[in-house]
């Protein structure tokens, strides 16, 4: 393992995050979720380019402004930044270790793959109605049938793609 | 005030995600390659605590559920599509933000892709609405509604299932 610092047990961090999730519902009335923020962010960009671009039924479902979830996502970035500075695990890295082992350290293939994956993933998340936070964590917290269906899809699709990407290699 | 809660909740969540390393590409793809189940341990621990907590508070009438609609077409097709993309990017929307925070710049390429994907989605939504969204609409339902059983019975059953899954993962040293 190349991890510096001392990672916390995922059981402890997960359980504490679960408490955080309950508090968020109690105090702010908000269930954790992240993918709508991508819609708001790109909507605000398109609105700035031309207001006509956001006159679509989907953009009109949302207020195109900074909201609770937008700042939640910004907070995740800042929280991870602070945490990684504190245990000195912050590292500017374009190619993850596992990827480098299999495909080498050239950044471009990794960046293109991440970009393409982002396009497909968010299209799917918006179609499904949420991502692993909104459907996975919050959906299963509430025992929503949609959460079980989506989460099964997330992992099934993910396992299939990971096999395709890494087929033939032991590492 | 709500905005401030969003930021604070995000800060704490980002801290915990980073501390337990679940925002890493290696952890997420590790789970999808069935080699390292760190993210599953995190998710199931979250769900067990939050499920019991939310339903308990709901008994006192201080919180409400906020269910996403169950429609078979979009839930299943969208879920699979997300998964296929997830296997490429190795981050989900929330963890991509966190990964960028700890310096993983490939997450930025992924986030740019997500913004493009969100734009494509919003411009193709009318077509989807007339098709996929009409396939198998069950409304906003929980597993307890579906099975017609008291929710605490289902909660107890799910906790047992989740703990067994975690025990299995531990036994296999994943």
mmCIF file of C-alpha atoms in Angstrom:
data_model
loop_
_atom_site.group_PDB
_atom_site.id
_atom_site.type_symbol
_atom_site.label_atom_id
_atom_site.label_comp_id
_atom_site.label_asym_id
_atom_site.label_seq_id
_atom_site.Cartn_x
_atom_site.Cartn_y
_atom_site.Cartn_z
ATOM 1 C CA UNK A 1 0.000 0.000 0.000
ATOM 2 C CA UNK A 2 1.241 3.452 -0.883
ATOM 3 C CA UNK A 3 -1.217 5.211 1.402
ATOM 4 C CA UNK A 4 0.392 7.685 3.706
ATOM 5 C CA UNK A 5 -1.260 8.670 6.934
ATOM 6 C CA UNK A 6 -3.514 6.314 8.797
ATOM 7 C CA UNK A 7 -6.822 5.528 7.097
ATOM 8 C CA UNK A 8 -9.922 5.096 9.237
ATOM 9 C CA UNK A 9 -11.902 1.905 9.171
ATOM 10 C CA UNK A 10 -14.653 2.125 6.518
ATOM 11 C CA UNK A 11 -17.060 0.760 9.164
ATOM 12 C CA UNK A 12 -16.357 3.680 11.491
ATOM 13 C CA UNK A 13 -16.397 6.323 8.735
ATOM 14 C CA UNK A 14 -19.526 4.777 7.206
ATOM 15 C CA UNK A 15 -21.379 4.663 10.523
ATOM 16 C CA UNK A 16 -20.386 8.248 11.367
ATOM 17 C CA UNK A 17 -21.528 9.321 7.904
ATOM 18 C CA UNK A 18 -24.802 7.519 8.583
ATOM 19 C CA UNK A 19 -25.244 9.635 11.731
ATOM 20 C CA UNK A 20 -24.436 12.701 9.615
ATOM 21 C CA UNK A 21 -27.063 11.623 7.087
ATOM 22 C CA UNK A 22 -29.712 11.316 9.821
ATOM 23 C CA UNK A 23 -28.767 14.714 11.297
ATOM 24 C CA UNK A 24 -29.008 16.308 7.858
ATOM 25 C CA UNK A 25 -32.565 15.010 7.454
ATOM 26 C CA UNK A 26 -33.472 16.098 10.986
ATOM 27 C CA UNK A 27 -31.916 19.572 10.898
ATOM 28 C CA UNK A 28 -32.098 20.621 7.238
ATOM 29 C CA UNK A 29 -34.679 18.164 5.899
ATOM 30 C CA UNK A 30 -32.154 17.092 3.253
ATOM 31 C CA UNK A 31 -31.180 13.589 2.168
ATOM 32 C CA UNK A 32 -27.650 13.316 0.792
ATOM 33 C CA UNK A 33 -27.309 13.362 -2.994
ATOM 34 C CA UNK A 34 -24.931 14.775 -5.561
ATOM 35 C CA UNK A 35 -25.849 14.303 -9.214
ATOM 36 C CA UNK A 36 -28.484 17.058 -9.546
ATOM 37 C CA UNK A 37 -25.644 19.487 -8.926
ATOM 38 C CA UNK A 38 -24.157 18.575 -12.311
ATOM 39 C CA UNK A 39 -27.474 19.562 -13.936
ATOM 40 C CA UNK A 40 -27.560 22.869 -12.054
ATOM 41 C CA UNK A 41 -23.899 23.622 -12.803
ATOM 42 C CA UNK A 42 -24.136 22.995 -16.533
ATOM 43 C CA UNK A 43 -27.542 24.715 -16.612
ATOM 44 C CA UNK A 44 -26.027 27.854 -15.141
ATOM 45 C CA UNK A 45 -23.238 27.734 -17.744
ATOM 46 C CA UNK A 46 -25.718 27.280 -20.595
ATOM 47 C CA UNK A 47 -27.938 30.048 -19.228
ATOM 48 C CA UNK A 48 -24.945 32.380 -19.205
ATOM 49 C CA UNK A 49 -24.205 31.520 -22.840
ATOM 50 C CA UNK A 50 -27.809 31.897 -23.956
ATOM 51 C CA UNK A 51 -31.008 31.797 -21.872
ATOM 52 C CA UNK A 52 -32.745 30.005 -24.758
ATOM 53 C CA UNK A 53 -30.563 26.937 -24.132
ATOM 54 C CA UNK A 54 -32.162 26.240 -20.768
ATOM 55 C CA UNK A 55 -35.733 26.518 -21.980
ATOM 56 C CA UNK A 56 -35.985 22.740 -21.898
ATOM 57 C CA UNK A 57 -38.509 20.863 -19.765
ATOM 58 C CA UNK A 58 -35.693 19.243 -17.762
ATOM 59 C CA UNK A 59 -33.807 22.406 -16.855
ATOM 60 C CA UNK A 60 -37.121 24.042 -15.985
ATOM 61 C CA UNK A 61 -37.711 21.384 -13.325
ATOM 62 C CA UNK A 62 -34.820 22.863 -11.355
ATOM 63 C CA UNK A 63 -33.965 26.300 -10.073
ATOM 64 C CA UNK A 64 -30.669 26.998 -11.793
ATOM 65 C CA UNK A 65 -28.889 28.501 -8.814
ATOM 66 C CA UNK A 66 -26.551 27.470 -6.018
ATOM 67 C CA UNK A 67 -28.587 25.400 -3.550
ATOM 68 C CA UNK A 68 -28.091 23.105 -0.544
ATOM 69 C CA UNK A 69 -26.798 20.220 -2.642
ATOM 70 C CA UNK A 70 -24.448 22.385 -4.702
ATOM 71 C CA UNK A 71 -22.716 23.550 -1.530
ATOM 72 C CA UNK A 72 -22.801 19.999 -0.178
ATOM 73 C CA UNK A 73 -20.733 18.877 -3.194
ATOM 74 C CA UNK A 74 -18.381 21.860 -2.826
ATOM 75 C CA UNK A 75 -18.091 20.937 0.858
ATOM 76 C CA UNK A 76 -17.102 17.345 -0.023
ATOM 77 C CA UNK A 77 -14.256 18.707 -2.118
ATOM 78 C CA UNK A 78 -13.113 21.068 0.637
ATOM 79 C CA UNK A 79 -13.511 18.429 3.375
ATOM 80 C CA UNK A 80 -11.428 15.917 1.419
ATOM 81 C CA UNK A 81 -8.821 18.613 0.769
ATOM 82 C CA UNK A 82 -8.569 19.454 4.482
ATOM 83 C CA UNK A 83 -8.458 15.817 5.529
ATOM 84 C CA UNK A 84 -5.761 14.982 2.963
ATOM 85 C CA UNK A 85 -3.631 17.905 4.137
ATOM 86 C CA UNK A 86 -4.007 16.866 7.760
ATOM 87 C CA UNK A 87 -2.697 13.341 7.222
ATOM 88 C CA UNK A 88 -0.430 14.359 4.351
ATOM 89 C CA UNK A 89 -2.114 12.052 1.848
ATOM 90 C CA UNK A 90 -2.813 14.945 -0.556
ATOM 91 C CA UNK A 91 -1.155 14.140 -3.857
ATOM 92 C CA UNK A 92 -1.513 15.659 -7.307
ATOM 93 C CA UNK A 93 -1.981 12.573 -9.431
ATOM 94 C CA UNK A 94 -3.569 12.146 -12.866
ATOM 95 C CA UNK A 95 -3.172 8.370 -13.147
ATOM 96 C CA UNK A 96 -4.424 6.179 -10.270
ATOM 97 C CA UNK A 97 -2.066 3.410 -9.103
ATOM 98 C CA UNK A 98 -4.280 0.555 -10.286
ATOM 99 C CA UNK A 99 -4.666 2.114 -13.722
ATOM 100 C CA UNK A 100 -0.901 2.771 -13.978
ATOM 101 C CA UNK A 101 -0.114 -0.864 -13.170
ATOM 102 C CA UNK A 102 -2.266 -2.081 -16.030
ATOM 103 C CA UNK A 103 -2.038 0.680 -18.640
ATOM 104 C CA UNK A 104 1.082 2.681 -17.773
ATOM 105 C CA UNK A 105 1.514 6.201 -16.492
ATOM 106 C CA UNK A 106 0.585 8.240 -19.579
ATOM 107 C CA UNK A 107 -2.125 10.648 -18.433
ATOM 108 C CA UNK A 108 -4.027 11.137 -21.700
ATOM 109 C CA UNK A 109 -5.675 7.681 -21.985
ATOM 110 C CA UNK A 110 -6.758 7.907 -18.353
ATOM 111 C CA UNK A 111 -8.152 11.425 -18.711
ATOM 112 C CA UNK A 112 -10.089 10.540 -21.875
ATOM 113 C CA UNK A 113 -11.522 7.423 -20.218
ATOM 114 C CA UNK A 114 -12.533 9.401 -17.130
ATOM 115 C CA UNK A 115 -14.200 12.045 -19.300
ATOM 116 C CA UNK A 116 -16.119 9.453 -21.343
ATOM 117 C CA UNK A 117 -17.100 7.615 -18.180
ATOM 118 C CA UNK A 118 -18.366 10.850 -16.684
ATOM 119 C CA UNK A 119 -20.625 11.496 -19.679
ATOM 120 C CA UNK A 120 -22.166 8.011 -19.555
ATOM 121 C CA UNK A 121 -22.381 7.850 -15.761
ATOM 122 C CA UNK A 122 -24.230 11.102 -15.295
ATOM 123 C CA UNK A 123 -26.598 10.346 -18.172
ATOM 124 C CA UNK A 124 -27.463 7.113 -16.408
ATOM 125 C CA UNK A 125 -27.712 8.749 -12.990
ATOM 126 C CA UNK A 126 -30.116 11.406 -14.221
ATOM 127 C CA UNK A 127 -32.199 8.780 -16.016
ATOM 128 C CA UNK A 128 -32.281 6.570 -12.939
ATOM 129 C CA UNK A 129 -33.108 9.596 -10.784
ATOM 130 C CA UNK A 130 -29.931 9.665 -8.701
ATOM 131 C CA UNK A 131 -26.376 8.470 -8.099
ATOM 132 C CA UNK A 132 -24.801 6.207 -5.441
ATOM 133 C CA UNK A 133 -25.474 8.961 -2.880
ATOM 134 C CA UNK A 134 -29.063 9.805 -3.751
ATOM 135 C CA UNK A 135 -30.234 6.340 -4.808
ATOM 136 C CA UNK A 136 -27.602 4.213 -3.106
ATOM 137 C CA UNK A 137 -27.171 5.726 0.354
ATOM 138 C CA UNK A 138 -30.339 7.799 0.704
ATOM 139 C CA UNK A 139 -32.579 5.462 -1.288
ATOM 140 C CA UNK A 140 -31.556 2.350 0.637
ATOM 141 C CA UNK A 141 -31.741 4.283 3.913
ATOM 142 C CA UNK A 142 -35.425 4.820 3.161
ATOM 143 C CA UNK A 143 -35.879 1.317 1.687
ATOM 144 C CA UNK A 144 -37.099 2.887 -1.544
ATOM 145 C CA UNK A 145 -37.735 0.257 -4.208
ATOM 146 C CA UNK A 146 -36.141 2.625 -6.744
ATOM 147 C CA UNK A 147 -32.960 2.623 -4.635
ATOM 148 C CA UNK A 148 -32.659 -1.170 -4.692
ATOM 149 C CA UNK A 149 -33.215 -1.275 -8.471
ATOM 150 C CA UNK A 150 -30.759 1.528 -9.195
ATOM 151 C CA UNK A 151 -28.090 0.239 -6.802
ATOM 152 C CA UNK A 152 -28.301 -3.221 -8.375
ATOM 153 C CA UNK A 153 -27.872 -1.571 -11.780
ATOM 154 C CA UNK A 154 -24.913 0.521 -10.575
ATOM 155 C CA UNK A 155 -22.980 -2.498 -9.368
ATOM 156 C CA UNK A 156 -23.986 -4.823 -12.209
ATOM 157 C CA UNK A 157 -23.049 -2.260 -14.886
ATOM 158 C CA UNK A 158 -19.889 -1.367 -12.989
ATOM 159 C CA UNK A 159 -18.736 -4.965 -12.595
ATOM 160 C CA UNK A 160 -19.321 -5.596 -16.316
ATOM 161 C CA UNK A 161 -17.349 -2.496 -17.357
ATOM 162 C CA UNK A 162 -14.524 -3.087 -14.883
ATOM 163 C CA UNK A 163 -14.151 -6.615 -16.286
ATOM 164 C CA UNK A 164 -14.035 -5.250 -19.844
ATOM 165 C CA UNK A 165 -11.474 -2.598 -18.931
ATOM 166 C CA UNK A 166 -9.218 -4.920 -16.949
ATOM 167 C CA UNK A 167 -9.786 -8.203 -18.820
ATOM 168 C CA UNK A 168 -6.770 -10.374 -19.411
ATOM 169 C CA UNK A 169 -4.665 -8.829 -16.666
ATOM 170 C CA UNK A 170 -4.125 -10.332 -13.258
ATOM 171 C CA UNK A 171 -3.416 -6.969 -11.673
ATOM 172 C CA UNK B 1 -29.240 28.811 6.554
ATOM 173 C CA UNK B 2 -30.059 25.765 4.457
ATOM 174 C CA UNK B 3 -27.106 26.666 2.236
ATOM 175 C CA UNK B 4 -24.790 26.734 5.233
ATOM 176 C CA UNK B 5 -26.043 23.309 6.350
ATOM 177 C CA UNK B 6 -25.188 22.013 2.882
ATOM 178 C CA UNK B 7 -21.635 23.262 3.133
ATOM 179 C CA UNK B 8 -21.096 21.944 6.676
ATOM 180 C CA UNK B 9 -22.597 18.539 5.857
ATOM 181 C CA UNK B 10 -20.390 18.350 2.772
ATOM 182 C CA UNK B 11 -17.268 19.278 4.735
ATOM 183 C CA UNK B 12 -17.825 16.524 7.293
ATOM 184 C CA UNK B 13 -18.841 13.977 4.655
ATOM 185 C CA UNK B 14 -15.808 14.834 2.501
ATOM 186 C CA UNK B 15 -13.568 14.482 5.536
ATOM 187 C CA UNK B 16 -14.963 11.030 6.360
ATOM 188 C CA UNK B 17 -14.874 9.867 2.725
ATOM 189 C CA UNK B 18 -11.236 10.891 2.434
ATOM 190 C CA UNK B 19 -10.211 9.516 5.841
ATOM 191 C CA UNK B 20 -11.540 6.082 4.934
ATOM 192 C CA UNK B 21 -10.104 6.325 1.387
ATOM 193 C CA UNK B 22 -13.425 5.397 -0.235
ATOM 194 C CA UNK B 23 -13.076 8.290 -2.706
ATOM 195 C CA UNK B 24 -10.108 6.638 -4.403
ATOM 196 C CA UNK B 25 -10.296 5.181 -7.924
ATOM 197 C CA UNK B 26 -8.455 2.103 -6.641
ATOM 198 C CA UNK B 27 -11.121 1.507 -3.981
ATOM 199 C CA UNK B 28 -14.097 1.992 -6.293
ATOM 200 C CA UNK B 29 -12.721 -0.079 -9.172
ATOM 201 C CA UNK B 30 -11.351 -2.491 -6.551
ATOM 202 C CA UNK B 31 -14.948 -3.137 -5.487
ATOM 203 C CA UNK B 32 -16.178 -3.495 -9.070
ATOM 204 C CA UNK B 33 -13.360 -5.988 -9.746
ATOM 205 C CA UNK B 34 -14.427 -7.802 -6.553
ATOM 206 C CA UNK B 35 -10.964 -7.386 -5.050
ATOM 207 C CA UNK B 36 -11.450 -4.786 -2.301
ATOM 208 C CA UNK B 37 -14.833 -4.188 -0.701
ATOM 209 C CA UNK B 38 -13.911 -1.061 1.290
ATOM 210 C CA UNK B 39 -16.652 1.021 -0.337
ATOM 211 C CA UNK B 40 -19.265 -1.672 0.312
ATOM 212 C CA UNK B 41 -18.296 -1.718 4.002
ATOM 213 C CA UNK B 42 -18.677 2.052 4.091
ATOM 214 C CA UNK B 43 -22.009 2.050 2.260
ATOM 215 C CA UNK B 44 -23.623 -0.744 4.264
ATOM 216 C CA UNK B 45 -22.463 0.787 7.577
ATOM 217 C CA UNK B 46 -23.988 4.091 6.489
ATOM 218 C CA UNK B 47 -27.230 2.467 5.401
ATOM 219 C CA UNK B 48 -27.678 0.373 8.567
ATOM 220 C CA UNK B 49 -27.185 3.389 10.862
ATOM 221 C CA UNK B 50 -29.177 5.852 8.756
ATOM 222 C CA UNK B 51 -32.045 3.447 8.034
ATOM 223 C CA UNK B 52 -32.617 2.681 11.721
ATOM 224 C CA UNK B 53 -32.073 6.352 12.645
ATOM 225 C CA UNK B 54 -34.408 7.857 10.065
ATOM 226 C CA UNK B 55 -37.215 5.368 10.689
ATOM 227 C CA UNK B 56 -36.849 5.809 14.445
ATOM 228 C CA UNK B 57 -37.138 9.603 14.169
ATOM 229 C CA UNK B 58 -40.061 9.122 11.809
ATOM 230 C CA UNK B 59 -41.947 7.330 14.599
ATOM 231 C CA UNK B 60 -41.724 10.601 16.548
ATOM 232 C CA UNK B 61 -42.959 12.554 13.535
ATOM 233 C CA UNK B 62 -39.852 14.749 13.316
ATOM 234 C CA UNK B 63 -38.598 13.603 9.902
ATOM 235 C CA UNK B 64 -40.277 12.638 6.649
ATOM 236 C CA UNK B 65 -39.254 10.263 3.910
ATOM 237 C CA UNK B 66 -38.374 11.772 0.551
ATOM 238 C CA UNK B 67 -38.696 8.901 -1.891
ATOM 239 C CA UNK B 68 -37.627 8.887 -5.503
ATOM 240 C CA UNK B 69 -40.220 7.442 -7.868
ATOM 241 C CA UNK B 70 -39.961 3.773 -8.735
ATOM 242 C CA UNK B 71 -40.262 3.433 -12.513
ATOM 243 C CA UNK B 72 -38.736 0.233 -13.812
ATOM 244 C CA UNK B 73 -37.550 1.606 -17.200
ATOM 245 C CA UNK B 74 -35.459 4.573 -16.022
ATOM 246 C CA UNK B 75 -34.382 2.995 -12.702
ATOM 247 C CA UNK B 76 -33.007 -0.154 -14.323
ATOM 248 C CA UNK B 77 -31.683 1.255 -17.619
ATOM 249 C CA UNK B 78 -30.321 4.381 -15.945
ATOM 250 C CA UNK B 79 -28.790 2.307 -13.165
ATOM 251 C CA UNK B 80 -27.002 0.037 -15.638
ATOM 252 C CA UNK B 81 -25.820 2.992 -17.725
ATOM 253 C CA UNK B 82 -24.473 4.693 -14.624
ATOM 254 C CA UNK B 83 -22.644 1.510 -13.721
ATOM 255 C CA UNK B 84 -21.047 1.200 -17.161
ATOM 256 C CA UNK B 85 -19.823 4.783 -16.916
ATOM 257 C CA UNK B 86 -18.717 4.255 -13.299
ATOM 258 C CA UNK B 87 -16.498 1.357 -14.412
ATOM 259 C CA UNK B 88 -14.691 3.812 -16.711
ATOM 260 C CA UNK B 89 -14.427 6.898 -14.536
ATOM 261 C CA UNK B 90 -13.914 5.078 -11.232
ATOM 262 C CA UNK B 91 -15.639 7.846 -9.283
ATOM 263 C CA UNK B 92 -19.275 8.693 -8.656
ATOM 264 C CA UNK B 93 -20.441 12.331 -8.663
ATOM 265 C CA UNK B 94 -19.852 12.908 -4.937
ATOM 266 C CA UNK B 95 -16.562 11.034 -4.710
ATOM 267 C CA UNK B 96 -15.245 12.722 -7.873
ATOM 268 C CA UNK B 97 -15.505 16.034 -6.024
ATOM 269 C CA UNK B 98 -13.711 14.519 -3.042
ATOM 270 C CA UNK B 99 -11.014 12.902 -5.180
ATOM 271 C CA UNK B 100 -10.332 16.240 -6.836
ATOM 272 C CA UNK B 101 -10.043 17.730 -3.344
ATOM 273 C CA UNK B 102 -7.213 15.329 -2.494
ATOM 274 C CA UNK B 103 -5.395 16.166 -5.730
ATOM 275 C CA UNK B 104 -6.600 13.437 -8.089
ATOM 276 C CA UNK B 105 -6.888 15.522 -11.249
ATOM 277 C CA UNK B 106 -8.331 12.687 -13.360
ATOM 278 C CA UNK B 107 -11.511 13.331 -11.350
ATOM 279 C CA UNK B 108 -11.659 16.784 -12.946
ATOM 280 C CA UNK B 109 -11.766 15.192 -16.411
ATOM 281 C CA UNK B 110 -14.560 13.005 -15.083
ATOM 282 C CA UNK B 111 -16.488 15.984 -13.688
ATOM 283 C CA UNK B 112 -16.181 17.809 -17.034
ATOM 284 C CA UNK B 113 -17.586 14.675 -18.669
ATOM 285 C CA UNK B 114 -20.435 14.682 -16.138
ATOM 286 C CA UNK B 115 -21.289 18.286 -16.987
ATOM 287 C CA UNK B 116 -21.407 17.390 -20.687
ATOM 288 C CA UNK B 117 -23.502 14.299 -19.904
ATOM 289 C CA UNK B 118 -25.922 16.372 -17.815
ATOM 290 C CA UNK B 119 -26.334 18.785 -20.715
ATOM 291 C CA UNK B 120 -26.945 15.962 -23.185
ATOM 292 C CA UNK B 121 -29.490 14.476 -20.795
ATOM 293 C CA UNK B 122 -31.432 17.681 -20.340
ATOM 294 C CA UNK B 123 -31.662 18.137 -24.100
ATOM 295 C CA UNK B 124 -32.795 14.546 -24.761
ATOM 296 C CA UNK B 125 -35.197 14.367 -21.804
ATOM 297 C CA UNK B 126 -38.387 15.071 -23.830
ATOM 298 C CA UNK B 127 -37.762 11.940 -25.945
ATOM 299 C CA UNK B 128 -37.079 9.845 -22.831
ATOM 300 C CA UNK B 129 -40.145 11.194 -21.061
ATOM 301 C CA UNK B 130 -42.371 9.914 -23.833
ATOM 302 C CA UNK B 131 -40.741 6.475 -23.831
ATOM 303 C CA UNK B 132 -38.529 5.028 -21.061
ATOM 304 C CA UNK B 133 -40.289 6.992 -18.307
ATOM 305 C CA UNK B 134 -43.613 5.318 -19.106
ATOM 306 C CA UNK B 135 -42.298 1.774 -18.566
ATOM 307 C CA UNK B 136 -43.482 0.307 -15.268
ATOM 308 C CA UNK B 137 -44.392 3.265 -13.054
ATOM 309 C CA UNK B 138 -45.055 2.131 -9.476
ATOM 310 C CA UNK B 139 -44.920 5.576 -7.871
ATOM 311 C CA UNK B 140 -43.046 6.383 -4.682
ATOM 312 C CA UNK B 141 -42.916 3.108 -2.770
ATOM 313 C CA UNK B 142 -40.733 1.457 -0.147
ATOM 314 C CA UNK B 143 -39.953 -2.223 0.153
ATOM 315 C CA UNK B 144 -42.421 -2.350 3.064
ATOM 316 C CA UNK B 145 -45.193 -0.899 0.862
ATOM 317 C CA UNK B 146 -44.379 -3.364 -1.899
ATOM 318 C CA UNK B 147 -44.469 -6.397 0.414
ATOM 319 C CA UNK B 148 -47.310 -5.091 2.573
ATOM 320 C CA UNK B 149 -45.399 -5.830 5.770
ATOM 321 C CA UNK B 150 -44.675 -3.563 8.778
ATOM 322 C CA UNK B 151 -41.567 -1.529 8.025
ATOM 323 C CA UNK B 152 -39.752 -2.622 11.200
ATOM 324 C CA UNK B 153 -39.946 -6.248 10.059
ATOM 325 C CA UNK B 154 -38.280 -5.281 6.783
ATOM 326 C CA UNK B 155 -35.701 -3.121 8.569
ATOM 327 C CA UNK B 156 -34.770 -6.013 10.874
ATOM 328 C CA UNK B 157 -34.542 -8.369 7.896
ATOM 329 C CA UNK B 158 -32.378 -5.969 5.914
ATOM 330 C CA UNK B 159 -30.020 -5.387 8.846
ATOM 331 C CA UNK B 160 -29.532 -9.162 9.111
ATOM 332 C CA UNK B 161 -28.887 -9.436 5.353
ATOM 333 C CA UNK B 162 -26.432 -6.512 5.375
ATOM 334 C CA UNK B 163 -24.534 -7.909 8.379
ATOM 335 C CA UNK B 164 -24.323 -11.318 6.688
ATOM 336 C CA UNK B 165 -22.968 -9.686 3.526
ATOM 337 C CA UNK B 166 -20.340 -7.866 5.605
ATOM 338 C CA UNK B 167 -19.443 -11.063 7.465
ATOM 339 C CA UNK B 168 -19.007 -12.850 4.136
ATOM 340 C CA UNK B 169 -16.770 -10.048 2.830
ATOM 341 C CA UNK B 170 -14.653 -10.233 5.980
ATOM 342 C CA UNK B 171 -14.356 -14.006 5.782
ATOM 343 C CA UNK B 172 -13.104 -13.701 2.211
ATOM 344 C CA UNK B 173 -10.646 -10.972 3.295
ATOM 345 C CA UNK B 174 -11.988 -8.542 0.738
#
